[in-house]
N, CA, C and O atoms as a MOPAC input file, in Angstrom:
PM7 MOZYME 1SCF
protein

 N      0.71900 1    -1.21600 1    -0.00400 1
 C     -0.02700 1    -0.06100 1     0.05300 1
 C      0.92900 1     1.29700 1     0.03300 1
 O      2.00500 1     1.36000 1     0.62700 1
 N      0.43600 1     2.21600 1    -0.64100 1
 C      1.46400 1     3.33800 1    -0.98800 1
 C      0.58300 1     4.58100 1    -0.86600 1
 O     -0.58600 1     4.55300 1    -1.25100 1
 N      1.16500 1     5.72600 1    -0.30500 1
 C      0.62500 1     7.09200 1    -0.29400 1
 C      1.65700 1     7.99300 1    -0.52200 1
 O      2.83200 1     7.79500 1    -0.21300 1
 N      1.14600 1     9.13000 1    -1.14300 1
 C      2.16200 1    10.06800 1    -1.69000 1
 C      1.99400 1    11.19000 1    -0.77600 1
 O      0.87300 1    11.67300 1    -0.61400 1
 N      3.12300 1    11.69200 1    -0.10200 1
 C      3.10100 1    12.85100 1     0.59700 1
 C      3.46900 1    14.12300 1    -0.20100 1
 O      4.56000 1    14.26500 1    -0.75200 1
 N      2.54500 1    14.97000 1    -0.21800 1
 C      2.57200 1    16.24600 1    -1.01200 1
 C      2.80900 1    17.39200 1    -0.16500 1
 O      2.18400 1    17.51300 1     0.88800 1
 N      3.70600 1    18.28500 1    -0.56300 1
 C      4.06800 1    19.56800 1     0.06800 1
 C      4.41500 1    19.15000 1     1.70100 1
 O      3.94500 1    19.81900 1     2.62200 1
 N      5.11100 1    18.21000 1     1.88900 1
 C      5.52100 1    17.91400 1     3.37600 1
 C      4.19900 1    17.61500 1     4.35000 1
 O      4.33000 1    17.57100 1     5.57300 1
 N      3.14100 1    17.45000 1     3.80700 1
 C      1.85400 1    17.50300 1     4.60200 1
 C      1.81300 1    16.07400 1     4.90300 1
 O      1.33000 1    15.33700 1     4.04300 1
 N      2.22600 1    15.59500 1     5.94000 1
 C      2.33300 1    14.19800 1     6.58800 1
 C      1.11200 1    13.91800 1     7.07600 1
 O      0.62600 1    12.80900 1     6.85200 1
 N      0.44100 1    14.84500 1     7.80000 1
 C     -0.78800 1    14.52800 1     8.34100 1
 C     -1.97000 1    14.16700 1     7.37700 1
 O     -2.75400 1    13.27000 1     7.68700 1
 N     -2.10400 1    14.92100 1     6.11900 1
 C     -2.89700 1    14.41600 1     5.17200 1
 C     -2.58400 1    13.05100 1     4.71300 1
 O     -3.44500 1    12.22600 1     4.40400 1
 N     -1.37000 1    12.86000 1     4.68600 1
 C     -0.95300 1    11.42700 1     3.96300 1
 C     -1.34600 1    10.37000 1     4.88600 1
 O     -1.80600 1     9.30300 1     4.47900 1
 N     -1.16200 1    10.66100 1     6.22400 1
 C     -1.44400 1     9.69400 1     7.38300 1
 C     -2.97600 1     9.27800 1     7.20100 1
 O     -3.40100 1     8.12300 1     7.25000 1
 N     -3.69000 1    10.38400 1     6.99300 1
 C     -5.38700 1    10.30700 1     7.02400 1
 C     -5.59000 1     9.41600 1     5.71600 1
 O     -6.40100 1     8.49000 1     5.67700 1
 N     -4.82500 1     9.76300 1     4.71700 1
 C     -5.32100 1     8.83900 1     3.55700 1
 C     -4.92000 1     7.50300 1     3.75700 1
 O     -5.74000 1     6.63300 1     3.46400 1
 N     -3.70500 1     7.13500 1     4.24300 1
 C     -3.18500 1     5.91400 1     4.52000 1
 C     -4.28800 1     5.18500 1     5.42500 1
 O     -4.67600 1     4.06100 1     5.10800 1
 N     -4.77100 1     5.82200 1     6.52300 1
 C     -5.72500 1     5.22900 1     7.46000 1
 C     -7.15600 1     4.91200 1     6.73500 1
 O     -7.80200 1     3.90400 1     7.02200 1
 N     -7.57200 1     5.83400 1     5.80500 1
 C     -8.71900 1     5.63400 1     5.02200 1
 C     -8.43700 1     4.26700 1     4.00300 1
 O     -9.36800 1     3.48800 1     3.79900 1
 N     -7.39400 1     4.09000 1     3.52200 1
 C     -7.01300 1     2.94800 1     2.58500 1
 C     -6.93200 1     1.86700 1     3.36600 1
 O     -7.23700 1     0.80500 1     2.82300 1
 N     -6.56400 1     1.83500 1     4.63900 1
 C     -6.33900 1     0.67900 1     5.29800 1
 C     -7.73600 1    -0.01200 1     5.82900 1
 O     -8.00600 1    -1.21300 1     5.85600 1
 N     -8.60800 1     1.19900 1     6.27900 1
 C     -9.89500 1     1.01000 1     6.78600 1
 C    -10.84100 1     0.18000 1     5.58900 1
 O    -11.51700 1    -0.82000 1     5.83300 1
 N    -10.74300 1     0.70600 1     4.52500 1
 C    -11.26000 1     0.17000 1     3.30000 1
 C    -10.99100 1    -1.25400 1     2.83500 1
 O    -11.82200 1    -1.98600 1     2.29600 1
 N     -9.58100 1    -1.58900 1     3.14500 1
 C     -9.11800 1    -2.88500 1     2.87300 1
 C     -9.50100 1    -3.75200 1     3.90700 1
 O     -9.64300 1    -4.95200 1     3.67400 1
 N     -9.73700 1    -3.14200 1     5.35000 1
 C    -10.26500 1    -4.19100 1     6.30200 1
 C     -9.00900 1    -4.65500 1     7.09000 1
 O     -9.05700 1    -5.65000 1     7.81300 1
 N     -7.85700 1    -3.89400 1     6.92900 1
 C     -6.63800 1    -4.33400 1     7.82500 1
 C     -6.78700 1    -4.03100 1     9.29300 1
 O     -6.24300 1    -4.77500 1    10.10900 1
 N     -7.49500 1    -2.97800 1     9.68400 1
 C     -7.55300 1    -2.82800 1    11.12300 1
 C     -8.52300 1    -4.00900 1    11.63800 1
 O     -8.19900 1    -4.59300 1    12.67200 1
 N     -9.66300 1    -4.37300 1    10.98200 1
 C    -10.46100 1    -5.34700 1    11.50000 1
 C     -9.86600 1    -6.69400 1    11.55900 1
 O    -10.11600 1    -7.41200 1    12.52700 1
 N     -9.10300 1    -7.09500 1    10.60800 1
 C     -8.01900 1    -8.29000 1    10.61500 1
 C     -7.02300 1    -8.20400 1    11.73000 1
 O     -6.72200 1    -9.18600 1    12.40800 1
 N     -6.54100 1    -7.06000 1    11.90000 1
 C     -5.44600 1    -7.14500 1    13.11100 1
 C     -6.32400 1    -7.26600 1    14.41300 1
 O     -5.85500 1    -7.89100 1    15.36400 1
 N     -7.40700 1    -6.77500 1    14.49100 1
 C     -8.17900 1    -7.03800 1    15.77200 1
 C     -8.53300 1    -8.57200 1    16.09400 1
 O     -8.48300 1    -9.04900 1    17.22800 1
 N     -8.91500 1    -9.30800 1    14.87800 1
 C     -9.31100 1   -10.53600 1    14.93300 1
 C     -8.06800 1   -11.42500 1    15.24600 1
 O     -8.17800 1   -12.45600 1    15.91100 1
 N     -6.83800 1   -10.96800 1    14.72100 1
 C     -5.65900 1   -11.73500 1    14.96000 1
 C     -5.01300 1   -11.58500 1    16.21800 1
 O     -4.07800 1   -12.35300 1    16.44200 1
 N     -5.34800 1   -10.68100 1    17.15500 1
 C     -4.69000 1   -10.58900 1    18.51300 1
 C     -4.95400 1   -11.92800 1    19.41400 1
 O     -4.12100 1   -12.28100 1    20.24900 1
 N     -6.06900 1   -12.59200 1    19.21000 1
 C     -6.01400 1   -13.84500 1    20.05000 1
 C     -6.41300 1   -14.86800 1    18.96000 1
 O     -6.87600 1   -14.63200 1    17.84500 1
 N     -6.14000 1   -16.00800 1    19.51000 1
 C     -6.39900 1   -17.20600 1    18.52400 1
 C     -7.82000 1   -17.51500 1    18.54600 1
 O     -8.40600 1   -17.51600 1    19.62900 1
 N     -8.40900 1   -17.76700 1    17.51200 1
 C     -9.77900 1   -18.13700 1    17.38300 1
 C     -9.82100 1   -19.65700 1    16.83300 1
 O     -9.22500 1   -20.07100 1    15.83900 1
 N    -10.60600 1   -20.35000 1    17.64800 1
 C    -10.95400 1   -21.73800 1    17.17100 1
 C    -11.55400 1   -21.81500 1    15.86100 1
 O    -12.25800 1   -20.86600 1    15.51800 1
 N    -11.40400 1   -22.72600 1    15.11900 1
 C    -12.06900 1   -22.97100 1    13.84500 1
 C    -13.73400 1   -22.83800 1    14.04100 1
 O    -14.48500 1   -22.17900 1    13.32200 1
 N    -14.05000 1   -23.52500 1    15.03900 1
 C    -15.65800 1   -23.40500 1    15.33400 1
 C    -16.18800 1   -22.13700 1    15.56900 1
 O    -17.28100 1   -21.80100 1    15.11300 1
 N    -15.41100 1   -21.33200 1    16.32600 1
 C    -15.77900 1   -20.00600 1    16.63100 1
 C    -15.64900 1   -19.06100 1    15.40100 1
 O    -16.36200 1   -18.06000 1    15.34000 1
 N    -14.79300 1   -19.34400 1    14.46300 1
 C    -14.49500 1   -18.61800 1    13.38000 1
 C    -15.68300 1   -18.84600 1    12.46400 1
 O    -16.15600 1   -17.86100 1    11.89700 1
 N    -16.27700 1   -20.18900 1    12.23700 1
 C    -17.40100 1   -20.62100 1    11.43500 1
 C    -18.67800 1   -19.83200 1    11.92200 1
 O    -19.54100 1   -19.32100 1    11.20900 1
 N    -18.61000 1   -19.84600 1    13.16700 1
 C    -19.89500 1   -19.20200 1    13.93200 1
 C    -19.98900 1   -17.76000 1    13.78200 1
 O    -21.07500 1   -17.19900 1    13.63600 1
 N    -18.85900 1   -17.13700 1    13.81500 1
 C    -18.85100 1   -15.76500 1    13.55400 1
 C    -18.93600 1   -15.41400 1    12.21500 1
 O    -19.59300 1   -14.39400 1    12.00500 1
 N    -18.41500 1   -16.01900 1    11.16800 1
 C    -18.61100 1   -15.79700 1     9.77400 1
 C    -20.13200 1   -16.12200 1     9.22600 1
 O    -20.54800 1   -15.56700 1     8.20900 1
 N    -20.81600 1   -16.92400 1     9.86300 1
 C    -22.18300 1   -17.38100 1     9.71500 1
 C    -23.07400 1   -16.09400 1     9.99800 1
 O    -23.87300 1   -15.52400 1     9.25500 1
 N    -22.65400 1   -15.78700 1    11.42400 1
 C    -23.55100 1   -14.71400 1    11.93100 1
 C    -23.39600 1   -13.40700 1    11.03300 1
 O    -24.38700 1   -12.74500 1    10.72300 1
 N    -21.99800 1   -13.03500 1    10.59600 1
 C    -21.81300 1   -11.88800 1     9.73500 1
 C    -22.68700 1   -12.00900 1     8.62700 1
 O    -23.36800 1   -11.04100 1     8.29100 1
 N    -22.74800 1   -13.09800 1     8.01500 1
 C    -23.37300 1   -13.43800 1     6.62000 1
 C    -24.97200 1   -12.97700 1     6.92500 1
 O    -25.58200 1   -12.14800 1     6.24900 1
 N    -25.46500 1   -13.63800 1     7.99300 1
 C    -26.82700 1   -13.33600 1     8.12200 1
 C    -27.05300 1   -11.83000 1     8.53300 1
 O    -28.12100 1   -11.28600 1     8.25200 1
 N    -26.15600 1   -11.22700 1     9.12800 1
 C    -26.27400 1    -9.78900 1     9.37300 1
 C    -26.40100 1    -9.11800 1     8.12100 1
 O    -27.34400 1    -8.34300 1     7.95800 1
 N    -25.45000 1    -9.35000 1     7.09100 1
 C    -25.35900 1    -8.73600 1     5.87500 1
 C    -26.61200 1    -9.00100 1     5.01800 1
 O    -27.01400 1    -8.10500 1     4.27400 1
 N    -27.16100 1   -10.01900 1     5.07400 1
 C    -28.28200 1   -10.59000 1     4.35400 1
 C    -29.49900 1    -9.77500 1     4.81100 1
 O    -30.24900 1    -9.25200 1     3.98700 1
 N    -29.69400 1    -9.66900 1     6.19000 1
 C    -30.85500 1    -8.89600 1     6.73400 1
 C    -30.71600 1    -7.39700 1     6.39700 1
 O    -31.73000 1    -6.71700 1     6.24000 1
 N    -29.47200 1    -6.86500 1     6.28000 1
 C    -29.20600 1    -5.35300 1     5.83700 1
 C    -29.74000 1    -5.36400 1     4.33900 1
 O    -30.60600 1    -4.56800 1     3.97600 1
 N    -29.26800 1    -6.15700 1     3.62500 1
 C    -29.64400 1    -6.07700 1     2.22300 1
 C    -31.14800 1    -6.20700 1     1.99800 1
 O    -31.74100 1    -5.53900 1     1.15100 1
 N    -31.69300 1    -7.03300 1     2.73800 1
 C    -33.32500 1    -7.25200 1     2.67100 1
 C    -33.95500 1    -5.99900 1     3.10100 1
 O    -34.89900 1    -5.49300 1     2.49500 1
 N    -33.37600 1    -5.46800 1     4.24000 1
 C    -33.93400 1    -4.15800 1     4.93400 1
 C    -33.99300 1    -3.04900 1     3.87900 1
 O    -35.00700 1    -2.38400 1     3.66800 1
 N    -32.81300 1    -2.89600 1     3.22300 1
 C    -32.78100 1    -1.76300 1     2.31700 1
 C    -33.53600 1    -2.12100 1     0.92200 1
 O    -34.03900 1    -1.21700 1     0.25500 1
 N    -33.58800 1    -3.32700 1     0.55800 1
 C    -34.66700 1    -3.70800 1    -0.53500 1
 C    -36.03800 1    -3.32300 1    -0.31400 1
 O    -36.68900 1    -2.68900 1    -1.14500 1
 N    -36.51700 1    -3.73300 1     0.89700 1
 C    -37.86300 1    -3.39300 1     1.44500 1
 C    -38.09800 1    -1.88900 1     1.48200 1
 O    -39.19700 1    -1.41500 1     1.19400 1
 N    -36.94800 1    -1.06800 1     1.87500 1
 C    -37.17000 1     0.41200 1     1.98900 1
 C    -37.29100 1     0.94300 1     0.39400 1
 O    -38.01400 1     1.89100 1     0.08600 1
 N    -36.66400 1     0.36300 1    -0.34800 1
 C    -36.57800 1     0.60500 1    -1.92600 1
 C    -37.83000 1     0.41100 1    -2.57200 1
 O    -38.47200 1     1.25500 1    -3.19700 1
 N    -38.15400 1    -0.93200 1    -2.33700 1
 C    -39.23900 1    -1.36400 1    -3.12300 1
 C    -40.63100 1    -1.25300 1    -2.36100 1
 O    -41.67400 1    -1.48000 1    -2.97400 1
 N    -40.63300 1    -0.93200 1    -1.14100 1
 C    -41.92900 1    -0.78000 1    -0.30900 1
 C    -42.82200 1    -1.77400 1    -0.19000 1
 O    -44.02200 1    -1.50200 1    -0.14700 1
 N    -42.38200 1    -3.05100 1    -0.12000 1
 C    -43.24400 1    -4.14300 1     0.18400 1
 C    -42.46800 1    -5.00300 1     1.20400 1
 O    -42.97200 1    -6.03100 1     1.65500 1

């Protein structure tokens, strides 16, 4: 991952880097890797995340289509 520093503005470059890392999911992955997660726990978490995503999509579809 690369960020260009323009006019010695390190703060702006750092904000851009953090935004890129957030979009890529690096912070989330670092948080998950702090502790070992058993494969069964991982499957349960991923299943719950998928259910949450599907409910969100359905909720948005209901708002848009109105039924």
